Amino acid sequence: MDTSCIDEASAESCTFAGKVKAPPTPLPLQRMGSGTSGVYDPVLEPGTEAESSKKLPSSQYKGVVPQPNGRWGAQIYERHQRVWLGTFGEESEAARAYDVAAQRFRGRDAVTNFKPLSESDENGAAELAFLASHSKAEIVDMLRKHTYHDELTQSRRWANKFSNRNVTKLLMSSVGPLPGQINHQLLFDKVVTPSDVGKLNRLVVPKQHAEKNFPLRNENIDNVAVSKGVLLNFEDGAGKVWRFRYSYWNSSQSYVLTKGWSRFVKEKSLKAGDVVSFWKSNGPEEQLYIGCKSRSTLPDHQAVPVNNSPVVVRLFGVDIGASMAPQNKNGKRVRDMDLFPQHESLIKKQCVNAL
DNA sequence: ATTTGTGTTGAA
DNA sequence: TCAACACAAATG
């Protein structure tokens, strides 16, 4: 594959790098793209296309394409590249495969063919958690091998032994709350500065995010904004609650987390450049969460690399860290996940398992 | 011999 | 981003 497009950094520059098709190939010209060409639905319909070995019947579903042999292929696009999701006998089956991929790749607001998963529904929540606990590559692999349903069912087995709340915590401890996708909404990330982890014992909360997410009741006394500050509780991935004093510093005109912050920095071994993330639960409780990762935001939390807490490793019944062995239960060969190179192997430090 | 799924392109 | 088309690579 195009290994030149492995990480975000080279994203743009690699678009077609190293693959330069010599001459734009003077192809047999006139070839139209999308089926919008003329009319395609009218006459040729189900079953009757037998005679037409010409045009393949386009699918009514998104992400589904016809195969020469009458079967259906599913595909989804990710950063200018097609990710093949496999072939299926039923058009709707391919459509469902697309839906699964779409929700894993694009989150809750992905456009789907059928009813999207809902966290409000018991099974929906379980499936979302399942999706969240597997890398894109793993999900795609399951779809291509048609083992998604089985694996999902299997995961529900052990999941039932835990309360939803605990499952949520465990998931967070392994991959983080999955911004915008599952039960927690990402409020914002901040790459901590040297002073955020230095002797000042405070974290500057970007004004924009502070005012939007952490409203501070400022009583205006005599035209002077006065704020006593408040205590905010944040839960980390391990379920530990951190209490920080949150206030506004007139001197520097900035919002800060002070008392309690240094302990967090110390325990998580936060270093300048690491990323601290803040989430809130979607429910009515409005619980706040905090987590951190080393270095810049990972594009896709992905399968958690190397140092997982042993607890997590056992959790999913699959080896999260070392992408599943390149072979499924059927013992069939798997064209390994050099599929989408991505950047699943970035190494993280303490922050990860501390999450 | 078939089927999968990649290469490519035009359109949105 | 997406799907249509052609056809080479992968499978049985």
XYZ file of N, CA and C (backbone and C1' of nucleotides) in Angstrom, chain A residues 21 31 67 69 71 82 84 87 144 335, chain B residues 3-12:
100
model
N 1.580 8.167 -11.443
C 1.313 7.384 -12.639
C 1.988 8.119 -13.774
N -15.608 8.477 -19.964
C -16.053 7.559 -18.921
C -16.681 8.404 -17.850
N -20.958 -5.712 -7.639
C -19.827 -6.515 -8.092
C -20.265 -7.196 -9.376
N -20.210 -10.132 -10.266
C -20.889 -11.410 -10.096
C -22.240 -11.302 -9.395
N -22.828 -9.835 -6.610
C -22.717 -9.608 -5.176
C -22.522 -8.110 -4.941
N -9.882 4.964 -0.292
C -10.987 4.031 -0.114
C -10.538 2.914 0.815
N -11.726 -0.707 1.761
C -12.628 -1.759 1.325
C -13.161 -2.539 2.516
N -17.049 -7.961 0.530
C -18.146 -8.204 -0.397
C -19.221 -9.009 0.320
N -14.792 -7.458 6.853
C -14.357 -8.173 5.664
C -14.459 -9.676 5.820
N -5.142 -10.582 4.827
C -4.225 -9.656 4.219
C -4.051 -8.590 5.259
P -18.208 -16.400 -9.107
O -17.153 -15.559 -8.259
C -16.365 -16.244 -7.295
C -15.579 -15.272 -6.447
C -16.334 -13.980 -6.103
O -16.066 -13.658 -4.743
C -14.311 -13.449 -7.229
P -16.569 -12.303 -4.097
O -15.163 -11.583 -3.912
C -14.063 -12.355 -3.435
C -12.813 -11.517 -3.351
C -13.010 -10.160 -2.666
O -11.841 -9.880 -1.911
C -12.281 -9.810 -4.883
P -11.909 -8.706 -0.818
O -11.266 -7.505 -1.631
C -9.951 -7.644 -2.156
C -9.604 -6.451 -3.001
C -10.130 -5.124 -2.426
O -9.322 -4.030 -2.888
C -11.021 -5.422 -4.515
P -8.270 -3.444 -1.890
O -7.207 -2.873 -2.947
C -6.533 -3.796 -3.788
C -6.225 -3.177 -5.129
C -5.882 -1.679 -5.060
O -4.830 -1.431 -6.003
C -7.692 -1.994 -6.527
P -4.056 -0.062 -5.951
O -4.273 0.554 -7.415
C -4.470 -0.313 -8.514
C -4.696 0.487 -9.789
C -4.341 1.978 -9.744
O -3.917 2.381 -11.042
C -6.683 1.731 -10.060
P -3.362 3.835 -11.318
O -4.596 4.620 -11.928
C -5.845 3.960 -11.971
C -6.814 4.742 -12.848
C -6.704 6.269 -12.734
O -7.000 6.861 -13.992
C -8.788 5.554 -11.869
P -6.837 8.454 -14.105
O -8.364 8.858 -14.306
C -9.188 7.999 -15.103
C -10.621 8.481 -15.093
C -10.720 10.008 -14.971
O -11.759 10.492 -15.812
C -11.860 8.971 -13.158
P -11.878 12.030 -16.066
O -13.413 12.279 -15.726
C -14.370 11.376 -16.275
C -15.709 11.621 -15.626
C -16.099 13.100 -15.549
O -17.519 13.188 -15.676
C -15.807 12.253 -13.346
P -18.164 14.619 -15.616
O -18.854 14.566 -14.193
C -19.575 13.402 -13.846
C -20.235 13.564 -12.491
C -20.730 14.994 -12.209
O -21.954 14.881 -11.500
C -19.162 14.342 -10.552
P -22.649 16.277 -11.049
O -22.503 16.183 -9.471
C -22.621 14.910 -8.844
C -22.579 15.077 -7.347
C -23.121 16.421 -6.860
O -23.622 16.231 -5.531
C -20.848 16.296 -6.335
